[in-house]
GROMACS .gro file of C-alpha atoms in nm:
model
  446
    1MET     CA    1   2.113  11.146  19.896
    2GLY     CA    2   1.786  11.143  20.082
    3ALA     CA    3   1.535  11.369  20.271
    4ALA     CA    4   1.588  11.212  20.591
    5GLY     CA    5   1.806  10.965  20.762
    6SER     CA    6   2.160  10.925  20.796
    7VAL     CA    7   2.432  10.836  20.507
    8SER     CA    8   2.779  10.757  20.500
    9MET     CA    9   3.007  10.931  20.264
   10GLU     CA   10   3.073  10.607  20.063
   11GLU     CA   11   2.678  10.598  20.003
   12VAL     CA   12   2.671  10.940  19.858
   13LYS     CA   13   3.006  11.057  19.747
   14ASP     CA   14   2.940  10.964  19.367
   15MET     CA   15   2.615  11.171  19.376
   16PRO     CA   16   2.593  11.535  19.202
   17GLN     CA   17   2.447  11.651  19.508
   18TYR     CA   18   2.742  11.556  19.740
   19THR     CA   19   2.944  11.791  19.492
   20ILE     CA   20   2.679  12.082  19.532
   21LEU     CA   21   2.646  12.066  19.903
   22GLY     CA   22   3.028  12.098  19.927
   23GLY     CA   23   3.180  11.777  19.898
   24GLU     CA   24   3.409  11.619  20.135
   25ALA     CA   25   3.491  11.935  20.346
   26LYS     CA   26   3.111  12.015  20.418
   27PHE     CA   27   3.043  11.623  20.477
   28ASN     CA   28   3.331  11.594  20.752
   29GLU     CA   29   3.221  11.931  20.875
   30LEU     CA   30   2.839  11.809  20.953
   31LYS     CA   31   2.895  11.430  21.026
   32GLY     CA   32   2.823  11.253  21.357
   33GLU     CA   33   3.042  11.114  21.570
   34ASP     CA   34   2.968  10.770  21.385
   35GLY     CA   35   3.096  10.904  21.065
   36ASN     CA   36   2.792  10.947  20.921
   37LEU     CA   37   2.560  11.271  20.816
   38ASP     CA   38   2.222  11.329  20.933
   39MET     CA   39   2.025  11.456  20.623
   40SER     CA   40   1.821  11.674  20.845
   41LYS     CA   41   2.108  11.919  20.871
   42VAL     CA   42   2.123  11.968  20.510
   43GLU     CA   43   1.868  12.089  20.209
   44ASP     CA   44   1.930  11.825  19.954
   45PRO     CA   45   1.950  12.029  19.621
   46TYR     CA   46   1.736  11.746  19.432
   47LEU     CA   47   1.439  11.775  19.646
   48LYS     CA   48   1.413  12.139  19.733
   49TYR     CA   49   1.159  12.194  19.449
   50GLY     CA   50   0.949  11.899  19.581
   51GLY     CA   51   0.936  11.546  19.474
   52VAL     CA   52   1.088  11.220  19.632
   53TYR     CA   53   1.373  10.981  19.550
   54SER     CA   54   1.232  10.686  19.334
   55ASP     CA   55   1.300  10.342  19.295
   56ASP     CA   56   1.338  10.409  18.951
   57ALA     CA   57   1.503  10.090  18.770
   58LYS     CA   58   1.732  10.315  18.590
   59ASN     CA   59   1.889  10.444  18.917
   60SER     CA   60   2.249  10.386  18.958
   61LYS     CA   61   2.511  10.426  19.202
   62ASP     CA   62   2.588  10.791  19.085
   63PHE     CA   63   2.254  10.910  19.024
   64LYS     CA   64   1.897  10.839  19.151
   65TYR     CA   65   1.571  11.007  18.978
   66VAL     CA   66   1.328  11.221  19.158
   67ASP     CA   67   0.960  11.128  19.133
   68PHE     CA   68   0.711  11.457  19.117
   69SER     CA   69   0.368  11.398  19.232
   70GLU     CA   70   0.284  11.774  19.148
   71VAL     CA   71   0.434  12.063  18.963
   72PRO     CA   72   0.770  12.135  19.098
   73LYS     CA   73   0.797  12.424  19.334
   74PHE     CA   74   0.931  12.657  19.048
   75THR     CA   75   1.124  12.989  19.140
   76ASP     CA   76   1.231  13.304  18.961
   77GLU     CA   77   1.562  13.130  18.915
   78HIS     CA   78   1.392  12.906  18.684
   79LYS     CA   79   1.434  13.025  18.329
   80SER     CA   80   1.362  12.748  18.114
   81LEU     CA   81   1.052  12.724  17.857
   82MET     CA   82   0.958  12.392  18.023
   83SER     CA   83   0.901  12.586  18.393
   84LYS     CA   84   0.675  12.817  18.185
   85VAL     CA   85   0.467  12.558  17.969
   86LEU     CA   86   0.418  12.292  18.260
   87THR     CA   87   0.094  12.391  18.436
   88PRO     CA   88  -0.080  12.188  18.688
   89GLU     CA   89  -0.340  12.065  18.434
   90LEU     CA   90  -0.080  11.955  18.180
   91PHE     CA   91   0.112  11.796  18.483
   92GLU     CA   92  -0.203  11.579  18.559
   93SER     CA   93  -0.244  11.473  18.211
   94LEU     CA   94   0.087  11.346  18.177
   95LYS     CA   95   0.206  11.233  18.514
   96GLY     CA   96   0.104  10.868  18.469
   97VAL     CA   97   0.259  10.836  18.111
   98LYS     CA   98   0.553  10.593  18.081
   99SER     CA   99   0.731  10.499  17.775
  100SER     CA  100   0.787  10.145  17.695
  101LYS     CA  101   1.176  10.165  17.798
  102GLY     CA  102   1.018  10.318  18.140
  103TYR     CA  103   1.076  10.718  18.081
  104THR     CA  104   0.824  10.928  18.264
  105LEU     CA  105   0.720  11.276  18.284
  106SER     CA  106   0.927  11.325  18.603
  107ASN     CA  107   1.221  11.198  18.405
  108ALA     CA  108   1.167  11.464  18.159
  109ILE     CA  109   1.147  11.751  18.359
  110LEU     CA  110   1.406  11.665  18.628
  111THR     CA  111   1.716  11.871  18.475
  112GLY     CA  112   1.522  12.180  18.431
  113THR     CA  113   1.385  12.150  18.763
  114VAL     CA  114   1.708  12.094  18.959
  115THR     CA  115   1.920  12.325  18.713
  116PRO     CA  116   1.720  12.611  18.718
  117HIS     CA  117   1.913  12.832  18.478
  118LEU     CA  118   1.886  12.596  18.173
  119GLY     CA  119   1.665  12.757  17.896
  120VAL     CA  120   1.513  12.470  17.774
  121GLY     CA  121   1.460  12.228  18.071
  122CYS     CA  122   1.313  11.913  17.951
  123THR     CA  123   1.463  11.609  17.782
  124ALA     CA  124   1.381  11.283  17.613
  125GLY     CA  125   1.454  10.936  17.713
  126ASP     CA  126   1.376  10.751  17.406
  127GLU     CA  127   1.241  10.832  17.066
  128GLU     CA  128   0.892  10.719  17.165
  129CYS     CA  129   0.883  11.027  17.436
  130TRP     CA  130   0.867  11.256  17.144
  131ASP     CA  131   0.500  11.123  17.069
  132LEU     CA  132   0.392  11.060  17.470
  133PHE     CA  133   0.504  11.402  17.576
  134LYS     CA  134   0.430  11.611  17.269
  135ASP     CA  135   0.183  11.838  17.479
  136LEU     CA  136   0.490  11.906  17.699
  137TYR     CA  137   0.749  11.925  17.417
  138TYR     CA  138   0.565  12.110  17.112
  139PRO     CA  139   0.528  12.450  17.308
  140VAL     CA  140   0.868  12.447  17.413
  141ILE     CA  141   0.978  12.376  17.057
  142LYS     CA  142   0.755  12.649  16.939
  143GLY     CA  143   0.905  12.875  17.191
  144TRP     CA  144   1.280  12.798  17.126
  145HIS     CA  145   1.270  12.753  16.725
  146ASP     CA  146   0.935  12.916  16.648
  147TYR     CA  147   0.838  12.598  16.469
  148ASP     CA  148   0.500  12.450  16.487
  149ALA     CA  149   0.556  12.113  16.536
  150ALA     CA  150   0.209  11.985  16.511
  151THR     CA  151   0.162  12.130  16.138
  152GLN     CA  152   0.499  12.149  15.979
  153THR     CA  153   0.737  11.914  15.816
  154HIS     CA  154   1.121  11.916  15.844
  155PRO     CA  155   1.322  11.856  15.537
  156SER     CA  156   1.656  11.691  15.484
  157ASP     CA  157   1.898  11.752  15.222
  158LEU     CA  158   2.275  11.608  15.281
  159ASP     CA  159   2.380  11.658  14.893
  160PRO     CA  160   2.704  11.895  14.925
  161SER     CA  161   2.721  11.927  14.572
  162LYS     CA  162   2.392  12.181  14.607
  163LEU     CA  163   2.598  12.463  14.776
  164VAL     CA  164   2.684  12.742  14.627
  165PHE     CA  165   3.033  12.900  14.722
  166SER     CA  166   3.202  13.120  14.434
  167ASP     CA  167   3.564  13.166  14.393
  168GLU     CA  168   3.521  13.527  14.515
  169GLN     CA  169   3.348  13.385  14.832
  170LYS     CA  170   3.624  13.125  14.879
  171ALA     CA  171   3.903  13.368  14.862
  172THR     CA  172   3.741  13.616  15.111
  173PHE     CA  173   3.681  13.321  15.339
  174ASN     CA  174   4.012  13.230  15.330
  175GLU     CA  175   4.133  13.584  15.418
  176TYR     CA  176   3.918  13.612  15.739
  177VAL     CA  177   3.809  13.285  15.837
  178ALA     CA  178   4.070  13.101  16.090
  179SER     CA  179   3.895  12.752  16.081
  180THR     CA  180   3.523  12.591  16.029
  181ARG     CA  181   3.347  12.358  16.216
  182ILE     CA  182   2.999  12.179  16.141
  183ARG     CA  183   2.847  11.970  16.377
  184ALA     CA  184   2.521  11.761  16.496
  185ALA     CA  185   2.378  11.467  16.647
  186ARG     CA  186   2.269  11.106  16.536
  187ASN     CA  187   2.091  10.879  16.760
  188ILE     CA  188   2.039  10.499  16.687
  189SER     CA  189   1.656  10.395  16.672
  190GLY     CA  190   1.565  10.108  16.933
  191PHE     CA  191   1.797  10.225  17.207
  192SER     CA  192   1.730  10.463  17.477
  193LEU     CA  193   1.875  10.788  17.470
  194PRO     CA  194   2.165  10.883  17.737
  195CYS     CA  195   1.944  11.024  17.997
  196GLY     CA  196   1.693  10.717  17.994
  197SER     CA  197   1.977  10.452  17.907
  198ASP     CA  198   2.082  10.184  18.078
  199ASP     CA  199   2.401   9.976  18.079
  200ALA     CA  200   2.276   9.738  17.794
  201ASP     CA  201   2.157  10.011  17.569
  202ARG     CA  202   2.467  10.211  17.643
  203ALA     CA  203   2.683   9.943  17.515
  204GLY     CA  204   2.461   9.840  17.236
  205VAL     CA  205   2.504  10.198  17.090
  206GLU     CA  206   2.879  10.195  17.130
  207ASP     CA  207   2.886   9.845  16.953
  208VAL     CA  208   2.713  10.006  16.665
  209LEU     CA  209   2.934  10.310  16.642
  210LYS     CA  210   3.238  10.126  16.668
  211GLN     CA  211   3.132   9.907  16.354
  212THR     CA  212   3.086  10.236  16.189
  213PHE     CA  213   3.441  10.395  16.271
  214ASN     CA  214   3.601  10.041  16.191
  215GLY     CA  215   3.440  10.052  15.857
  216LEU     CA  216   3.562  10.407  15.773
  217GLU     CA  217   3.798  10.429  15.480
  218GLY     CA  218   4.027  10.704  15.288
  219GLU     CA  219   4.055  11.045  15.464
  220LEU     CA  220   3.785  10.915  15.725
  221ALA     CA  221   3.985  10.634  15.868
  222GLY     CA  222   4.110  10.690  16.221
  223THR     CA  223   4.127  10.577  16.587
  224TYR     CA  224   3.846  10.522  16.853
  225TYR     CA  225   3.918  10.596  17.219
  226GLU     CA  226   3.737  10.456  17.512
  227LEU     CA  227   3.692  10.699  17.739
  228GLY     CA  228   3.747  10.495  18.043
  229GLY     CA  229   4.037  10.330  17.868
  230MET     CA  230   4.270  10.610  17.782
  231THR     CA  231   4.655  10.639  17.888
  232ASP     CA  232   4.735  10.965  18.017
  233GLU     CA  233   4.912  11.020  17.713
  234GLN     CA  234   4.586  10.973  17.506
  235ARG     CA  235   4.395  11.196  17.757
  236ASP     CA  236   4.674  11.491  17.717
  237PHE     CA  237   4.675  11.488  17.335
  238LEU     CA  238   4.301  11.477  17.305
  239LEU     CA  239   4.266  11.755  17.540
  240SER     CA  240   4.551  11.960  17.396
  241LYS     CA  241   4.339  11.952  17.070
  242GLY     CA  242   4.032  12.049  17.224
  243PHE     CA  243   3.864  11.704  17.151
  244LEU     CA  244   3.766  11.578  17.477
  245PHE     CA  245   3.399  11.642  17.528
  246GLN     CA  246   3.284  11.809  17.871
  247ILE     CA  247   3.305  11.615  18.186
  248PRO     CA  248   2.990  11.609  18.340
  249SER     CA  249   2.950  11.889  18.605
  250ALA     CA  250   2.729  11.884  18.942
  251ARG     CA  251   2.510  12.143  18.757
  252ASN     CA  252   2.478  12.086  18.361
  253LEU     CA  253   2.202  11.932  18.162
  254LEU     CA  254   2.402  11.603  18.171
  255THR     CA  255   2.417  11.567  18.510
  256GLY     CA  256   2.033  11.661  18.605
  257ALA     CA  257   1.909  11.443  18.343
  258GLY     CA  258   2.064  11.135  18.434
  259ALA     CA  259   2.273  11.122  18.129
  260ALA     CA  260   2.622  11.087  18.329
  261ARG     CA  261   2.532  10.765  18.490
  262SER     CA  262   2.773  10.508  18.527
  263TRP     CA  263   3.052  10.763  18.377
  264PRO     CA  264   3.264  10.703  18.195
  265ASN     CA  265   3.135  10.351  18.073
  266ASN     CA  266   3.078  10.308  17.704
  267ARG     CA  267   3.171  10.656  17.623
  268GLY     CA  268   3.442  10.733  17.375
  269ILE     CA  269   3.587  10.978  17.094
  270PHE     CA  270   3.689  10.921  16.768
  271HIS     CA  271   3.885  11.094  16.513
  272ASN     CA  272   4.044  11.044  16.180
  273GLU     CA  273   4.422  11.047  16.117
  274ALA     CA  274   4.398  11.399  15.970
  275GLN     CA  275   4.201  11.521  16.295
  276THR     CA  276   3.930  11.680  16.069
  277ALA     CA  277   3.641  11.456  16.144
  278LEU     CA  278   3.540  11.383  16.520
  279CYS     CA  279   3.284  11.175  16.680
  280TRP     CA  280   3.160  11.160  17.069
  281VAL     CA  281   2.995  10.875  17.163
  282ASN     CA  282   2.697  10.846  17.427
  283GLU     CA  283   2.763  11.219  17.569
  284GLU     CA  284   2.440  11.378  17.539
  285ASP     CA  285   2.345  11.228  17.220
  286HIS     CA  286   2.446  10.867  17.097
  287CYS     CA  287   2.680  11.011  16.849
  288ARG     CA  288   2.794  11.392  16.788
  289ILE     CA  289   2.943  11.420  16.461
  290ILE     CA  290   3.196  11.683  16.423
  291SER     CA  291   3.371  11.785  16.080
  292MET     CA  292   3.630  12.072  16.082
  293GLU     CA  293   3.921  12.194  15.915
  294MET     CA  294   4.149  12.531  15.919
  295GLY     CA  295   4.051  12.792  15.681
  296GLY     CA  296   3.714  12.870  15.534
  297ASP     CA  297   3.623  12.574  15.272
  298ILE     CA  298   3.311  12.526  15.381
  299PRO     CA  299   3.183  12.300  15.127
  300SER     CA  300   3.469  12.060  15.213
  301VAL     CA  301   3.387  12.047  15.585
  302PHE     CA  302   3.010  11.987  15.479
  303ALA     CA  303   3.114  11.718  15.230
  304ARG     CA  304   3.296  11.532  15.521
  305PHE     CA  305   3.003  11.582  15.745
  306CYS     CA  306   2.794  11.416  15.536
  307ALA     CA  307   3.005  11.148  15.472
  308LEU     CA  308   3.017  11.077  15.839
  309SER     CA  309   2.623  11.089  15.864
  310GLU     CA  310   2.589  10.858  15.608
  311ALA     CA  311   2.822  10.583  15.741
  312ILE     CA  312   2.637  10.597  16.057
  313LYS     CA  313   2.322  10.561  15.888
  314LYS     CA  314   2.440  10.264  15.692
  315SER     CA  315   2.592  10.097  16.027
  316ALA     CA  316   2.261  10.127  16.181
  317GLU     CA  317   2.085   9.956  15.875
  318ALA     CA  318   2.338   9.684  15.892
  319ASN     CA  319   2.232   9.626  16.239
  320ASN     CA  320   1.873   9.609  16.148
  321THR     CA  321   1.776   9.954  16.273
  322LYS     CA  322   1.803  10.296  16.176
  323LEU     CA  323   1.851  10.649  16.259
  324MET     CA  324   1.598  10.842  16.481
  325TRP     CA  325   1.408  11.016  16.240
  326SER     CA  326   1.036  11.198  16.211
  327GLU     CA  327   0.878  11.383  15.953
  328ASN     CA  328   0.776  11.691  16.167
  329LEU     CA  329   1.080  11.687  16.401
  330GLY     CA  330   1.345  11.586  16.164
  331TYR     CA  331   1.624  11.399  16.386
  332LEU     CA  332   1.540  11.306  16.708
  333GLY     CA  333   1.781  11.368  17.006
  334THR     CA  334   1.785  11.431  17.388
  335CYS     CA  335   1.723  11.779  17.404
  336PRO     CA  336   1.443  11.973  17.202
  337SER     CA  337   1.696  12.248  17.118
  338ASN     CA  338   1.885  12.001  16.878
  339LEU     CA  339   1.594  11.861  16.681
  340GLY     CA  340   1.574  11.910  16.303
  341THR     CA  341   1.901  11.923  16.149
  342GLY     CA  342   2.051  11.961  16.483
  343LEU     CA  343   2.323  12.131  16.284
  344ARG     CA  344   2.555  12.417  16.383
  345ALA     CA  345   2.770  12.561  16.117
  346SER     CA  346   3.030  12.785  16.247
  347VAL     CA  347   3.358  12.983  16.143
  348MET     CA  348   3.605  13.143  16.361
  349VAL     CA  349   3.634  13.472  16.157
  350LYS     CA  350   3.842  13.795  16.197
  351LEU     CA  351   3.599  14.081  16.247
  352GLU     CA  352   3.866  14.348  16.420
  353LYS     CA  353   3.632  14.651  16.322
  354PHE     CA  354   3.310  14.513  16.471
  355ASN     CA  355   3.525  14.415  16.754
  356GLY     CA  356   3.671  14.749  16.816
  357LEU     CA  357   3.315  14.898  16.835
  358MET     CA  358   3.223  14.643  17.067
  359GLU     CA  359   3.534  14.733  17.289
  360GLY     CA  360   3.426  15.121  17.263
  361ASP     CA  361   3.212  15.347  17.488
  362VAL     CA  362   2.912  15.388  17.271
  363GLN     CA  363   2.627  15.115  17.381
  364GLU     CA  364   2.455  15.117  17.049
  365ASP     CA  365   2.760  15.040  16.866
  366LYS     CA  366   2.872  14.756  17.120
  367GLU     CA  367   2.572  14.578  16.981
  368LEU     CA  368   2.617  14.636  16.615
  369LEU     CA  369   2.744  14.307  16.552
  370GLU     CA  370   2.503  14.130  16.727
  371GLU     CA  371   2.224  14.330  16.521
  372VAL     CA  372   2.404  14.256  16.215
  373CYS     CA  373   2.436  13.896  16.267
  374SER     CA  374   2.063  13.861  16.381
  375ALA     CA  375   1.961  14.017  16.067
  376PHE     CA  376   2.091  13.734  15.874
  377ASP     CA  377   2.003  13.451  16.121
  378LEU     CA  378   2.336  13.421  16.266
  379GLN     CA  379   2.463  13.414  16.626
  380PRO     CA  380   2.802  13.561  16.728
  381ARG     CA  381   3.008  13.459  17.015
  382GLY     CA  382   3.343  13.621  17.148
  383SER     CA  383   3.592  13.506  17.372
  384ALA     CA  384   3.377  13.490  17.692
  385GLY     CA  385   3.060  13.379  17.513
  386GLU     CA  386   2.744  13.584  17.396
  387HIS     CA  387   2.761  13.926  17.408
  388SER     CA  388   3.157  13.981  17.470
  389PRO     CA  389   3.415  14.127  17.252
  390ALA     CA  390   3.672  13.860  17.115
  391VAL     CA  391   4.044  13.833  17.148
  392GLY     CA  392   4.231  13.932  16.828
  393GLY     CA  393   3.871  14.013  16.693
  394LYS     CA  394   3.822  13.649  16.602
  395PHE     CA  395   3.449  13.570  16.663
  396ASP     CA  396   3.267  13.225  16.645
  397VAL     CA  397   2.983  13.297  16.435
  398SER     CA  398   2.698  13.011  16.354
  399ASN     CA  399   2.354  12.960  16.246
  400LYS     CA  400   2.077  13.010  16.473
  401GLN     CA  401   1.810  12.804  16.326
  402ARG     CA  402   1.801  12.420  16.364
  403LEU     CA  403   1.460  12.314  16.271
  404GLY     CA  404   1.237  12.358  15.932
  405LEU     CA  405   1.538  12.420  15.707
  406SER     CA  406   1.731  12.132  15.533
  407GLU     CA  407   2.101  12.102  15.607
  408VAL     CA  408   2.214  12.251  15.283
  409GLN     CA  409   1.954  12.526  15.324
  410LEU     CA  410   2.136  12.619  15.686
  411VAL     CA  411   2.497  12.573  15.556
  412GLN     CA  412   2.395  12.807  15.257
  413LYS     CA  413   2.221  13.049  15.485
  414MET     CA  414   2.550  13.072  15.697
  415ILE     CA  415   2.782  13.114  15.380
  416ASP     CA  416   2.553  13.410  15.237
  417GLY     CA  417   2.502  13.575  15.618
  418VAL     CA  418   2.879  13.545  15.684
  419SER     CA  419   2.947  13.693  15.338
  420LYS     CA  420   2.754  13.999  15.407
  421VAL     CA  421   2.861  14.021  15.750
  422LEU     CA  422   3.250  14.047  15.601
  423GLU     CA  423   3.103  14.304  15.347
  424LEU     CA  424   2.999  14.512  15.620
  425GLU     CA  425   3.349  14.463  15.800
  426LYS     CA  426   3.510  14.579  15.502
  427MET     CA  427   3.280  14.891  15.480
  428LEU     CA  428   3.382  14.957  15.849
  429ALA     CA  429   3.764  14.909  15.766
  430ALA     CA  430   3.716  15.181  15.450
  431GLY     CA  431   3.570  15.445  15.690
  432SER     CA  432   3.194  15.386  15.683
  433SER     CA  433   3.028  15.466  16.027
  434PRO     CA  434   2.772  15.237  16.207
  435ALA     CA  435   2.503  15.430  16.070
  436ASP     CA  436   2.617  15.356  15.718
  437VAL     CA  437   2.625  14.974  15.806
  438ARG     CA  438   2.287  14.979  15.970
  439ALA     CA  439   2.152  15.152  15.634
  440LYS     CA  440   2.335  14.861  15.434
  441VAL     CA  441   2.190  14.601  15.635
  442GLN     CA  442   1.845  14.721  15.538
  443GLU     CA  443   1.951  14.729  15.156
  444LEU     CA  444   2.083  14.381  15.177
  445LYS     CA  445   1.771  14.237  15.339
  446ALA     CA  446   1.534  14.411  15.097
   0.00000   0.00000   0.00000
């Protein structure tokens, strides 16, 4: 796409802007007699906030980066922390900075500029970026995680034996919890992250991870599916299980950051035979590890997660590299929201009484579950996402924090927090009022 001149459908049909502007139907409506579209007839959604298309070496047939010479023209629609942090002074100080792999400030802010609804709004294209652009990232991290990356350090602990999970808790979880899932990202040092990657780095990451998967034994042994080489039968199977990661849309982070270039090349999905271990390759990060199983045996799920993380670490080291990590930011990745542990531990838990209040008419009581979860640093999601009831009363409840606490600490907080939520659910089932529950929350927090 471009700000002026004419283009053919072949030149632009793979670009996200083509879809945003209306696709083939709109193109045909506006094209001239020669079959080309005069770009002066449309407002290019990737240039409406300023900037010009650059000759960035990372450009591909399906994506072109935008270069900004000044702060983009942010609007009231821009919700991201990046758009609040990026002052003209900060822009001037960073606009000439470029990582050794070619990632720039314009690259870093692109997704939050062209995708205004995003909450974070900036990305890293390689591990060097986290230092080069820290004057942008650190305030965003503070706003998102309430963590001071300039002064704090991040711990890591992947020893599942340290979890405390009593027989009584296990029995309660197995009664109320339908399934458990723990996931986090891992990225391999020396390779660009997906939004700054090129074909060679993307293939290099996939090679390292294929070695990891080939070396897995016992319950972790399984199959790797290349996204571009799947049969219809394989794709249907993975879709039916919910294993396929999101296909890039015209308006999500993946696309706006350039992470979906040359899709689906060198992307893929691994799962073990029991379908309790899953890895996504070259989506938003190099590798997304997911450990899951039915029921509420959280230590079992966490132990599998730790084993996967260790396997990827060993494979990276066997290839004379390591996982991306820093003492102040923990595990490094594409988005500031997933730094630190990057870990999300969640349970699908039955909370019928809380759900009944959410479906009721008293606004204060509709918000009771969110109040309770927030008190224990948890986040509930209903069937339509946050702030919504759940079909069958089954909510996805997960840890809020990612950064500043270790993996063991976060999973333990989730266990303890969900235990308290279940105690309060039982109170409601026994006839206690929402006011009684609020009083009990204060007692439990004391």
